Amino acid sequence: MNNILFSGDENAFQSWLTAQSYSQCILLADAHTHGFCIPLLTKKIPALSTASRIVIPAGEEHKNIDTCQWIWNELENINADRQSVLICVGGGMVTDIGGFAASVYKRGIDFIHFPTTLLAMVDAAYGGKNGIDYRGYKNELGLFRHARYLYIEPAFLQSLSARLIHSGMAEMIKHALLSGEDYWQEIQSYTAHDFCLLSSIQRSLGVKINIVQQDEFDMQIRQRLNWGHSIGHAIESYSLNQNTPLLHGEAIMLGMLYECCISETIFGLSSSIFQTLLELQQKFFPQLLMNYHFSDILPYVDQDKKNNQGYRMSLLKAPGECVVQTLVSVQQIQDVMI
Ligand SMILES: NC(=O)c1ccc[n+]([C@@H]2O[C@H](COP(=O)([O-])OP(=O)(O)OC[C@H]3O[C@@H](n4cnc5c(N)ncnc54)[C@H](O)[C@@H]3O)[C@@H](O)[C@H]2O)c1
């Protein structure tokens, strides 16, 4: 499992890093985080200012095998050996691909995550799932391996656009709904600023930690975190392949809305959950529309890794009550889409 440090713990991190005696620290960033976040990081942790750097293109469309090859070539060019550490500085795209590239390079070198988006802080950078998209499908290639350290620094969020802040908020809303009525009620009154507070990030991340620690390898309980993701990932892949990519959290917001409707059909989830979620969507994601065609989305739902003798989804009975591996028929999906 990850060690986690929070803003203000720079000295503890620096002491730990020194004690590891890594042969080389290598910073991995994308084109945006290289400009926005590396200067802040090296100011806080001066020992990293002399580290080698690998910079990859930004965007989900680059979370692929070509970018991995670029990373591996660069690691070889700078003579990274098995005692090197890759320090991933970025959103979920960088932490996913960086963790994957590091995990297979020379059979695995250590990696550390400095998440720089809200979504990566509360979700993507924790939990050991690394991977890349392949042949148009989300996270088709990947493995489980934890970062040695996860460092949460909300100051990185200062350069993040409102759209990207909102994208992270979707996963926090998901965590609140998975947690139970109290957190769900509380989060409904949060402003965008509230979502970005260190205390809010810690609370949201805490929900994920609690679930992952019960089921590290995603056999059962961890699949609760996939609520909203069967349809959400399908919409994300579809939008990417249409060259109109949605952000991950935007796709998950839509996925949660659709899966609320399926949850109502199968488990009698109260329609008030859908209504409140719709209000949050209209407040923070007014550009999103539930206008996806069943025939466009179903081929991508087919690729969901949870499927087993039919479509399997994590669905809600109530806030705090998520039932994993629920069998859903094609008709039940069709009924909630156009
Ligand atoms: N491994 C997991 O458990 C897990 C969980 C959830 C999501 N994910 C993955 O995370 C990815 C989405 O992550 P994301 O939403 O962070 O997107 P992202 O990493 O693509 O970042 C979005 C954009 O923000 C820019 N950016 C990042 N930090 C910035 C900063 N501080 N200031 C300015 N610009 C900045 C990036 O360069 C990029 O252009 C998806 O690939 C998704 O599949 C993984």
mmCIF file of C-alpha atoms and ligand atoms in Angstrom:
data_model
loop_
_atom_site.group_PDB
_atom_site.id
_atom_site.type_symbol
_atom_site.label_atom_id
_atom_site.label_comp_id
_atom_site.label_asym_id
_atom_site.label_seq_id
_atom_site.Cartn_x
_atom_site.Cartn_y
_atom_site.Cartn_z
ATOM 1 C CA MET A 1 0.000 0.000 0.000
ATOM 2 C CA ASN A 2 1.059 3.587 -0.517
ATOM 3 C CA ASN A 3 2.622 5.778 2.130
ATOM 4 C CA ILE A 4 0.706 9.032 2.033
ATOM 5 C CA LEU A 5 1.974 12.474 2.922
ATOM 6 C CA PHE A 6 0.101 15.738 2.821
ATOM 7 C CA SER A 7 1.041 19.340 2.174
ATOM 8 C CA GLY A 8 3.484 20.530 4.826
ATOM 9 C CA ASP A 9 5.258 17.180 5.176
ATOM 10 C CA GLU A 10 8.082 18.075 2.748
ATOM 11 C CA ASN A 11 10.824 17.442 5.294
ATOM 12 C CA ALA A 12 9.522 13.983 6.099
ATOM 13 C CA PHE A 13 9.396 13.176 2.403
ATOM 14 C CA GLN A 14 12.905 14.494 1.801
ATOM 15 C CA SER A 15 14.317 12.425 4.684
ATOM 16 C CA TRP A 16 12.575 9.317 3.384
ATOM 17 C CA LEU A 17 13.865 9.936 -0.139
ATOM 18 C CA THR A 18 17.450 10.335 1.085
ATOM 19 C CA ALA A 19 17.186 7.134 3.097
ATOM 20 C CA GLN A 20 16.176 5.153 -0.015
ATOM 21 C CA SER A 21 19.552 5.830 -1.707
ATOM 22 C CA TYR A 22 17.978 5.706 -5.159
ATOM 23 C CA SER A 23 20.574 5.726 -7.941
ATOM 24 C CA GLN A 24 18.503 8.290 -9.843
ATOM 25 C CA CYS A 25 15.293 10.278 -9.387
ATOM 26 C CA ILE A 26 13.483 10.830 -12.677
ATOM 27 C CA LEU A 27 10.556 13.224 -12.957
ATOM 28 C CA LEU A 28 7.756 12.271 -15.352
ATOM 29 C CA ALA A 29 5.377 15.076 -16.316
ATOM 30 C CA ASP A 30 3.122 15.914 -19.219
ATOM 31 C CA ALA A 31 3.563 19.070 -21.260
ATOM 32 C CA HIS A 32 1.235 21.035 -18.956
ATOM 33 C CA THR A 33 2.342 19.772 -15.571
ATOM 34 C CA HIS A 34 5.965 20.244 -16.609
ATOM 35 C CA GLY A 35 5.283 23.960 -16.940
ATOM 36 C CA PHE A 36 2.740 24.445 -14.154
ATOM 37 C CA CYS A 37 3.725 21.974 -11.461
ATOM 38 C CA ILE A 38 7.419 21.054 -11.646
ATOM 39 C CA PRO A 39 8.512 24.588 -10.595
ATOM 40 C CA LEU A 40 6.279 24.386 -7.511
ATOM 41 C CA LEU A 41 7.461 20.855 -6.736
ATOM 42 C CA THR A 42 11.178 21.690 -6.965
ATOM 43 C CA LYS A 43 10.613 24.782 -4.834
ATOM 44 C CA LYS A 44 9.058 22.639 -2.112
ATOM 45 C CA ILE A 45 11.484 19.734 -2.531
ATOM 46 C CA PRO A 46 14.782 21.279 -3.729
ATOM 47 C CA ALA A 47 16.481 17.860 -3.869
ATOM 48 C CA LEU A 48 14.391 17.141 -6.979
ATOM 49 C CA SER A 49 15.592 20.180 -8.928
ATOM 50 C CA THR A 50 18.521 18.236 -10.416
ATOM 51 C CA ALA A 51 16.449 15.170 -11.319
ATOM 52 C CA SER A 52 16.289 14.049 -14.951
ATOM 53 C CA ARG A 53 12.981 14.798 -16.657
ATOM 54 C CA ILE A 54 10.783 12.932 -19.076
ATOM 55 C CA VAL A 55 7.999 14.978 -20.615
ATOM 56 C CA ILE A 56 5.106 13.331 -22.455
ATOM 57 C CA PRO A 57 2.230 14.912 -24.395
ATOM 58 C CA ALA A 58 -0.831 15.825 -22.318
ATOM 59 C CA GLY A 59 -4.248 14.248 -22.770
ATOM 60 C CA GLU A 60 -6.038 10.919 -22.539
ATOM 61 C CA GLU A 61 -5.380 10.246 -26.235
ATOM 62 C CA HIS A 62 -1.712 9.812 -25.290
ATOM 63 C CA LYS A 63 -2.321 7.262 -22.523
ATOM 64 C CA ASN A 64 -1.212 4.573 -24.912
ATOM 65 C CA ILE A 65 1.547 2.167 -25.883
ATOM 66 C CA ASP A 66 3.363 4.747 -28.074
ATOM 67 C CA THR A 67 3.812 7.038 -25.091
ATOM 68 C CA CYS A 68 4.979 4.082 -23.004
ATOM 69 C CA GLN A 69 7.619 3.307 -25.593
ATOM 70 C CA TRP A 70 8.753 6.909 -25.458
ATOM 71 C CA ILE A 71 9.068 6.682 -21.664
ATOM 72 C CA TRP A 72 11.006 3.395 -21.833
ATOM 73 C CA ASN A 73 13.342 4.814 -24.515
ATOM 74 C CA GLU A 74 13.993 7.879 -22.391
ATOM 75 C CA LEU A 75 14.635 5.740 -19.300
ATOM 76 C CA GLU A 76 17.222 3.788 -21.269
ATOM 77 C CA ASN A 77 18.771 6.961 -22.708
ATOM 78 C CA ILE A 78 19.376 8.313 -19.207
ATOM 79 C CA ASN A 79 20.665 4.931 -18.005
ATOM 80 C CA ALA A 80 17.919 4.367 -15.481
ATOM 81 C CA ASP A 81 18.701 1.165 -13.604
ATOM 82 C CA ARG A 82 16.648 -0.953 -11.217
ATOM 83 C CA GLN A 83 17.519 1.318 -8.294
ATOM 84 C CA SER A 84 16.036 4.365 -10.034
ATOM 85 C CA VAL A 85 12.707 5.880 -9.032
ATOM 86 C CA LEU A 86 10.163 7.432 -11.381
ATOM 87 C CA ILE A 87 8.359 10.402 -9.835
ATOM 88 C CA CYS A 88 5.055 10.996 -11.625
ATOM 89 C CA VAL A 89 3.855 14.590 -11.511
ATOM 90 C CA GLY A 90 0.472 14.994 -13.104
ATOM 91 C CA GLY A 91 -3.150 14.024 -13.294
ATOM 92 C CA GLY A 92 -4.536 10.524 -13.605
ATOM 93 C CA MET A 93 -3.166 10.166 -17.126
ATOM 94 C CA VAL A 94 0.419 10.632 -15.916
ATOM 95 C CA THR A 95 -0.013 8.548 -12.754
ATOM 96 C CA ASP A 96 -1.710 5.697 -14.674
ATOM 97 C CA ILE A 97 0.842 5.543 -17.483
ATOM 98 C CA GLY A 98 3.817 6.348 -15.265
ATOM 99 C CA GLY A 99 2.920 3.586 -12.815
ATOM 100 C CA PHE A 100 2.494 1.164 -15.714
ATOM 101 C CA ALA A 101 5.730 2.114 -17.487
ATOM 102 C CA ALA A 102 7.722 1.942 -14.231
ATOM 103 C CA SER A 103 6.171 -1.406 -13.257
ATOM 104 C CA VAL A 104 7.424 -3.211 -16.335
ATOM 105 C CA TYR A 105 10.723 -1.392 -16.932
ATOM 106 C CA LYS A 106 13.487 -3.834 -15.965
ATOM 107 C CA ARG A 107 10.751 -5.916 -14.290
ATOM 108 C CA GLY A 108 9.712 -2.978 -12.140
ATOM 109 C CA ILE A 109 11.272 0.105 -10.616
ATOM 110 C CA ASP A 110 9.818 2.148 -7.768
ATOM 111 C CA PHE A 111 7.477 5.014 -8.535
ATOM 112 C CA ILE A 112 6.078 7.906 -6.520
ATOM 113 C CA HIS A 113 2.989 9.954 -7.318
ATOM 114 C CA PHE A 114 2.553 13.696 -6.950
ATOM 115 C CA PRO A 115 -1.030 14.052 -8.218
ATOM 116 C CA THR A 116 -1.761 17.492 -9.618
ATOM 117 C CA THR A 117 -5.469 17.275 -10.439
ATOM 118 C CA LEU A 118 -8.293 16.983 -7.933
ATOM 119 C CA LEU A 119 -9.329 13.722 -9.570
ATOM 120 C CA ALA A 120 -5.878 12.197 -9.206
ATOM 121 C CA MET A 121 -5.600 13.364 -5.573
ATOM 122 C CA VAL A 122 -8.837 11.725 -4.437
ATOM 123 C CA ASP A 123 -8.824 8.759 -6.768
ATOM 124 C CA ALA A 124 -6.437 7.922 -9.609
ATOM 125 C CA ALA A 125 -3.118 8.170 -7.753
ATOM 126 C CA TYR A 126 -4.161 5.872 -4.919
ATOM 127 C CA GLY A 127 -4.879 2.189 -5.061
ATOM 128 C CA GLY A 128 -2.271 0.559 -7.274
ATOM 129 C CA LYS A 129 -4.221 0.368 -10.533
ATOM 130 C CA ASN A 130 -1.920 1.341 -13.398
ATOM 131 C CA GLY A 131 -2.586 1.094 -17.075
ATOM 132 C CA ILE A 132 -3.065 2.431 -20.545
ATOM 133 C CA ASP A 133 -5.832 2.539 -23.118
ATOM 134 C CA TYR A 134 -5.516 0.100 -26.017
ATOM 135 C CA ARG A 135 -7.309 -0.091 -29.369
ATOM 136 C CA GLY A 136 -9.767 2.569 -28.222
ATOM 137 C CA TYR A 137 -10.742 0.857 -24.957
ATOM 138 C CA LYS A 138 -10.110 2.373 -21.546
ATOM 139 C CA ASN A 139 -7.419 0.854 -19.327
ATOM 140 C CA GLU A 140 -7.298 -2.283 -21.458
ATOM 141 C CA LEU A 141 -3.679 -3.047 -20.497
ATOM 142 C CA GLY A 142 -2.592 -2.672 -16.910
ATOM 143 C CA LEU A 143 -1.516 -4.167 -13.638
ATOM 144 C CA PHE A 144 -1.721 -3.709 -9.884
ATOM 145 C CA ARG A 145 1.303 -2.157 -8.191
ATOM 146 C CA HIS A 146 1.399 0.563 -5.574
ATOM 147 C CA ALA A 147 3.354 3.787 -5.657
ATOM 148 C CA ARG A 148 5.941 3.874 -2.894
ATOM 149 C CA TYR A 149 4.686 7.309 -1.897
ATOM 150 C CA LEU A 150 1.697 9.493 -2.608
ATOM 151 C CA TYR A 151 2.071 13.170 -1.860
ATOM 152 C CA ILE A 152 -1.009 15.394 -1.761
ATOM 153 C CA GLU A 153 -0.338 19.090 -2.316
ATOM 154 C CA PRO A 154 -3.517 21.112 -2.990
ATOM 155 C CA ALA A 155 -1.405 24.103 -4.112
ATOM 156 C CA PHE A 156 -1.058 22.314 -7.467
ATOM 157 C CA LEU A 157 -4.765 22.928 -8.018
ATOM 158 C CA GLN A 158 -4.230 26.681 -8.371
ATOM 159 C CA SER A 159 -3.362 26.322 -12.066
ATOM 160 C CA LEU A 160 -6.152 23.866 -12.830
ATOM 161 C CA SER A 161 -9.099 25.043 -14.950
ATOM 162 C CA ALA A 162 -12.611 25.127 -13.479
ATOM 163 C CA ARG A 163 -13.599 22.359 -15.910
ATOM 164 C CA LEU A 164 -10.892 20.073 -14.509
ATOM 165 C CA ILE A 165 -11.772 20.933 -10.902
ATOM 166 C CA HIS A 166 -15.370 19.966 -11.655
ATOM 167 C CA SER A 167 -14.203 16.721 -13.236
ATOM 168 C CA GLY A 168 -12.518 15.735 -9.951
ATOM 169 C CA MET A 169 -15.625 16.738 -8.022
ATOM 170 C CA ALA A 170 -17.566 13.994 -9.842
ATOM 171 C CA GLU A 171 -15.417 11.277 -8.249
ATOM 172 C CA MET A 172 -15.803 13.001 -4.858
ATOM 173 C CA ILE A 173 -19.585 12.980 -5.291
ATOM 174 C CA LYS A 174 -19.298 9.276 -6.097
ATOM 175 C CA HIS A 175 -17.299 8.693 -2.904
ATOM 176 C CA ALA A 176 -19.938 10.558 -0.875
ATOM 177 C CA LEU A 177 -22.734 8.419 -2.321
ATOM 178 C CA LEU A 178 -20.778 5.233 -1.645
ATOM 179 C CA SER A 179 -20.022 6.366 1.892
ATOM 180 C CA GLY A 180 -23.569 6.946 3.157
ATOM 181 C CA GLU A 181 -26.334 9.442 3.881
ATOM 182 C CA ASP A 182 -24.297 11.828 6.100
ATOM 183 C CA TYR A 183 -21.510 12.498 3.590
ATOM 184 C CA TRP A 184 -24.001 12.535 0.694
ATOM 185 C CA GLN A 185 -26.117 15.205 2.446
ATOM 186 C CA GLU A 186 -23.030 17.233 3.369
ATOM 187 C CA ILE A 187 -21.443 17.304 -0.071
ATOM 188 C CA GLN A 188 -24.607 18.679 -1.665
ATOM 189 C CA SER A 189 -23.887 22.097 -0.151
ATOM 190 C CA TYR A 190 -20.179 22.214 -1.079
ATOM 191 C CA THR A 191 -18.947 25.002 -3.312
ATOM 192 C CA ALA A 192 -16.180 24.268 -5.828
ATOM 193 C CA HIS A 193 -13.805 25.894 -3.335
ATOM 194 C CA ASP A 194 -14.952 23.547 -0.565
ATOM 195 C CA PHE A 195 -14.188 20.520 -2.733
ATOM 196 C CA CYS A 196 -10.550 21.657 -3.082
ATOM 197 C CA LEU A 197 -9.812 22.054 0.641
ATOM 198 C CA LEU A 198 -7.217 19.660 2.020
ATOM 199 C CA SER A 199 -9.765 18.396 4.555
ATOM 200 C CA SER A 200 -12.257 17.582 1.741
ATOM 201 C CA ILE A 201 -9.552 15.825 -0.269
ATOM 202 C CA GLN A 202 -8.540 13.783 2.778
ATOM 203 C CA ARG A 203 -12.131 12.794 3.490
ATOM 204 C CA SER A 204 -12.802 11.734 -0.083
ATOM 205 C CA LEU A 205 -9.515 9.855 -0.375
ATOM 206 C CA GLY A 206 -10.348 8.196 2.951
ATOM 207 C CA VAL A 207 -13.431 6.580 1.388
ATOM 208 C CA LYS A 208 -11.291 5.098 -1.363
ATOM 209 C CA ILE A 209 -8.583 3.927 1.061
ATOM 210 C CA ASN A 210 -11.156 2.219 3.246
ATOM 211 C CA ILE A 211 -12.606 0.311 0.304
ATOM 212 C CA VAL A 212 -9.281 -0.576 -1.359
ATOM 213 C CA GLN A 213 -7.802 -1.881 1.889
ATOM 214 C CA GLN A 214 -10.614 -4.424 2.121
ATOM 215 C CA ASP A 215 -10.079 -5.756 -1.409
ATOM 216 C CA GLU A 216 -6.816 -4.677 -2.986
ATOM 217 C CA PHE A 217 -7.179 -6.781 -6.138
ATOM 218 C CA ASP A 218 -10.727 -5.771 -7.048
ATOM 219 C CA MET A 219 -12.363 -9.148 -6.496
ATOM 220 C CA GLN A 220 -15.553 -7.852 -4.832
ATOM 221 C CA ILE A 221 -15.835 -4.886 -2.458
ATOM 222 C CA ARG A 222 -13.500 -2.668 -4.471
ATOM 223 C CA GLN A 223 -15.863 -2.940 -7.406
ATOM 224 C CA ARG A 224 -18.133 -0.534 -5.494
ATOM 225 C CA LEU A 225 -15.763 2.166 -6.724
ATOM 226 C CA ASN A 226 -16.900 1.290 -10.232
ATOM 227 C CA TRP A 227 -20.358 2.634 -9.581
ATOM 228 C CA GLY A 228 -21.067 4.985 -12.506
ATOM 229 C CA HIS A 229 -18.131 3.549 -14.447
ATOM 230 C CA SER A 230 -19.715 0.816 -16.597
ATOM 231 C CA ILE A 231 -21.670 3.394 -18.573
ATOM 232 C CA GLY A 232 -19.210 6.184 -17.681
ATOM 233 C CA HIS A 233 -16.170 4.436 -19.159
ATOM 234 C CA ALA A 234 -18.202 3.477 -22.218
ATOM 235 C CA ILE A 235 -19.188 7.139 -22.766
ATOM 236 C CA GLU A 236 -15.582 8.220 -22.161
ATOM 237 C CA SER A 237 -14.230 5.749 -24.756
ATOM 238 C CA TYR A 238 -16.975 6.649 -27.233
ATOM 239 C CA SER A 239 -16.326 10.387 -26.858
ATOM 240 C CA LEU A 240 -12.578 9.821 -27.280
ATOM 241 C CA ASN A 241 -13.102 7.823 -30.467
ATOM 242 C CA GLN A 242 -15.449 10.520 -31.800
ATOM 243 C CA ASN A 243 -12.675 13.111 -31.288
ATOM 244 C CA THR A 244 -14.910 14.994 -28.848
ATOM 245 C CA PRO A 245 -13.287 13.719 -25.646
ATOM 246 C CA LEU A 246 -15.036 14.216 -22.348
ATOM 247 C CA LEU A 247 -12.962 14.497 -19.195
ATOM 248 C CA HIS A 248 -12.986 11.364 -17.062
ATOM 249 C CA GLY A 249 -15.095 12.941 -14.306
ATOM 250 C CA GLU A 250 -17.569 14.322 -16.847
ATOM 251 C CA ALA A 251 -18.110 10.848 -18.278
ATOM 252 C CA ILE A 252 -18.488 9.454 -14.753
ATOM 253 C CA MET A 253 -21.069 12.122 -13.888
ATOM 254 C CA LEU A 254 -23.138 10.946 -16.860
ATOM 255 C CA GLY A 255 -22.447 7.311 -15.977
ATOM 256 C CA MET A 256 -23.759 7.865 -12.437
ATOM 257 C CA LEU A 257 -26.942 9.473 -13.780
ATOM 258 C CA TYR A 258 -27.617 6.579 -16.165
ATOM 259 C CA GLU A 259 -26.735 3.980 -13.542
ATOM 260 C CA CYS A 260 -29.051 5.718 -11.038
ATOM 261 C CA CYS A 261 -31.882 5.023 -13.476
ATOM 262 C CA ILE A 262 -30.843 1.355 -13.781
ATOM 263 C CA SER A 263 -30.508 1.198 -9.972
ATOM 264 C CA GLU A 264 -34.077 2.492 -9.664
ATOM 265 C CA THR A 265 -35.314 -0.290 -11.963
ATOM 266 C CA ILE A 266 -33.395 -3.113 -10.305
ATOM 267 C CA PHE A 267 -33.131 -2.062 -6.660
ATOM 268 C CA GLY A 268 -35.801 0.595 -6.252
ATOM 269 C CA LEU A 269 -33.226 3.305 -5.535
ATOM 270 C CA SER A 270 -35.131 6.430 -4.510
ATOM 271 C CA SER A 271 -35.672 8.771 -7.469
ATOM 272 C CA SER A 272 -34.614 11.648 -5.170
ATOM 273 C CA ILE A 273 -30.984 10.507 -5.625
ATOM 274 C CA PHE A 274 -31.244 10.936 -9.389
ATOM 275 C CA GLN A 275 -32.943 14.325 -8.932
ATOM 276 C CA THR A 276 -30.229 15.623 -6.581
ATOM 277 C CA LEU A 277 -27.479 14.265 -8.806
ATOM 278 C CA LEU A 278 -29.126 15.944 -11.787
ATOM 279 C CA GLU A 279 -29.152 19.254 -9.885
ATOM 280 C CA LEU A 280 -25.426 18.858 -9.139
ATOM 281 C CA GLN A 281 -24.794 18.041 -12.801
ATOM 282 C CA GLN A 282 -26.739 21.115 -13.949
ATOM 283 C CA LYS A 283 -24.876 23.302 -11.461
ATOM 284 C CA PHE A 284 -21.332 22.103 -12.154
ATOM 285 C CA PHE A 285 -21.562 20.401 -15.581
ATOM 286 C CA PRO A 286 -24.261 22.360 -17.472
ATOM 287 C CA GLN A 287 -22.702 21.411 -20.814
ATOM 288 C CA LEU A 288 -23.357 17.686 -20.319
ATOM 289 C CA LEU A 289 -26.436 16.113 -21.887
ATOM 290 C CA MET A 290 -27.953 12.670 -21.387
ATOM 291 C CA ASN A 291 -28.385 12.298 -25.121
ATOM 292 C CA TYR A 292 -26.315 9.200 -25.836
ATOM 293 C CA HIS A 293 -27.646 6.540 -28.168
ATOM 294 C CA PHE A 294 -27.791 3.028 -26.837
ATOM 295 C CA SER A 295 -26.375 1.605 -30.091
ATOM 296 C CA ASP A 296 -23.303 3.898 -29.879
ATOM 297 C CA ILE A 297 -22.525 3.097 -26.253
ATOM 298 C CA LEU A 298 -23.291 -0.650 -26.002
ATOM 299 C CA PRO A 299 -20.171 -1.813 -27.929
ATOM 300 C CA TYR A 300 -18.052 -0.085 -25.283
ATOM 301 C CA VAL A 301 -20.089 -1.481 -22.366
ATOM 302 C CA ASP A 302 -19.251 -4.891 -23.896
ATOM 303 C CA GLN A 303 -15.594 -4.286 -23.032
ATOM 304 C CA ASP A 304 -16.207 -3.693 -19.313
ATOM 305 C CA LYS A 305 -13.761 -5.842 -17.351
ATOM 306 C CA LYS A 306 -16.464 -6.684 -14.774
ATOM 307 C CA ASN A 307 -18.677 -8.459 -17.316
ATOM 308 C CA ASN A 308 -19.124 -12.162 -16.627
ATOM 309 C CA GLN A 309 -21.824 -14.170 -18.385
ATOM 310 C CA GLY A 310 -23.709 -10.955 -19.116
ATOM 311 C CA TYR A 311 -23.355 -7.305 -18.170
ATOM 312 C CA ARG A 312 -22.279 -6.830 -14.556
ATOM 313 C CA MET A 313 -22.561 -3.451 -12.881
ATOM 314 C CA SER A 314 -22.061 -1.956 -9.436
ATOM 315 C CA LEU A 315 -25.426 -0.410 -8.596
ATOM 316 C CA LEU A 316 -26.878 1.524 -5.675
ATOM 317 C CA LYS A 317 -29.691 0.485 -3.375
ATOM 318 C CA ALA A 318 -29.267 3.610 -1.269
ATOM 319 C CA PRO A 319 -26.409 5.957 -0.276
ATOM 320 C CA GLY A 320 -23.808 3.706 1.356
ATOM 321 C CA GLU A 321 -25.327 0.522 -0.094
ATOM 322 C CA CYS A 322 -23.735 -0.553 -3.350
ATOM 323 C CA VAL A 323 -24.299 -4.012 -4.787
ATOM 324 C CA VAL A 324 -21.484 -5.229 -7.030
ATOM 325 C CA GLN A 325 -21.644 -7.689 -9.944
ATOM 326 C CA THR A 326 -25.339 -7.069 -10.525
ATOM 327 C CA LEU A 327 -26.573 -8.721 -13.698
ATOM 328 C CA VAL A 328 -28.096 -6.108 -16.033
ATOM 329 C CA SER A 329 -29.930 -7.004 -19.252
ATOM 330 C CA VAL A 330 -29.436 -5.288 -22.589
ATOM 331 C CA GLN A 331 -33.052 -4.138 -22.354
ATOM 332 C CA GLN A 332 -32.451 -2.502 -18.959
ATOM 333 C CA ILE A 333 -29.566 -0.502 -20.450
ATOM 334 C CA GLN A 334 -31.582 0.357 -23.549
ATOM 335 C CA ASP A 335 -34.509 1.553 -21.434
ATOM 336 C CA VAL A 336 -32.473 4.373 -19.850
ATOM 337 C CA MET A 337 -30.841 5.586 -23.079
ATOM 338 C CA ILE A 338 -32.219 6.967 -26.325
HETATM 339 N N1 LIG B 1 -5.916 4.320 -11.592
HETATM 340 C C1 LIG B 1 -7.083 4.653 -11.098
HETATM 341 O O1 LIG B 1 -7.522 4.100 -10.072
HETATM 342 C C2 LIG B 1 -7.888 5.724 -11.761
HETATM 343 C C3 LIG B 1 -9.034 6.228 -11.153
HETATM 344 C C4 LIG B 1 -9.726 7.271 -11.769
HETATM 345 C C5 LIG B 1 -9.265 7.769 -12.979
HETATM 346 N N2 LIG B 1 -8.150 7.246 -13.555
HETATM 347 C C6 LIG B 1 -7.645 7.760 -14.833
HETATM 348 O O2 LIG B 1 -7.277 9.115 -14.638
HETATM 349 C C7 LIG B 1 -7.308 9.774 -15.912
HETATM 350 C C8 LIG B 1 -7.963 11.127 -15.760
HETATM 351 O O3 LIG B 1 -7.179 11.894 -14.883
HETATM 352 P P1 LIG B 1 -7.297 13.485 -14.845
HETATM 353 O O4 LIG B 1 -8.717 13.877 -14.843
HETATM 354 O O5 LIG B 1 -6.419 13.910 -13.756
HETATM 355 O O6 LIG B 1 -6.794 13.913 -16.289
HETATM 356 P P2 LIG B 1 -5.341 14.214 -16.930
HETATM 357 O O7 LIG B 1 -4.255 13.570 -16.192
HETATM 358 O O8 LIG B 1 -5.489 13.900 -18.368
HETATM 359 O O9 LIG B 1 -5.215 15.786 -16.737
HETATM 360 C C9 LIG B 1 -6.128 16.632 -17.371
HETATM 361 C C10 LIG B 1 -5.423 17.859 -17.943
HETATM 362 O O10 LIG B 1 -5.001 18.693 -16.875
HETATM 363 C C11 LIG B 1 -3.639 19.050 -17.041
HETATM 364 N N3 LIG B 1 -3.126 19.292 -15.688
HETATM 365 C C12 LIG B 1 -2.878 18.370 -14.743
HETATM 366 N N4 LIG B 1 -2.558 18.979 -13.580
HETATM 367 C C13 LIG B 1 -2.563 20.310 -13.829
HETATM 368 C C14 LIG B 1 -2.331 21.449 -13.009
HETATM 369 N N5 LIG B 1 -2.084 21.346 -11.718
HETATM 370 N N6 LIG B 1 -2.418 22.667 -13.596
HETATM 371 C C15 LIG B 1 -2.739 22.780 -14.922
HETATM 372 N N7 LIG B 1 -3.001 21.743 -15.736
HETATM 373 C C16 LIG B 1 -2.910 20.513 -15.181
HETATM 374 C C17 LIG B 1 -3.053 17.894 -17.783
HETATM 375 O O11 LIG B 1 -1.870 18.248 -18.435
HETATM 376 C C18 LIG B 1 -4.173 17.542 -18.750
HETATM 377 O O12 LIG B 1 -4.123 18.401 -19.852
HETATM 378 C C19 LIG B 1 -8.045 8.852 -16.855
HETATM 379 O O13 LIG B 1 -7.116 8.248 -17.718
HETATM 380 C C20 LIG B 1 -8.656 7.819 -15.936
HETATM 381 O O14 LIG B 1 -8.821 6.582 -16.565
HETATM 382 C C21 LIG B 1 -7.458 6.250 -12.970
#
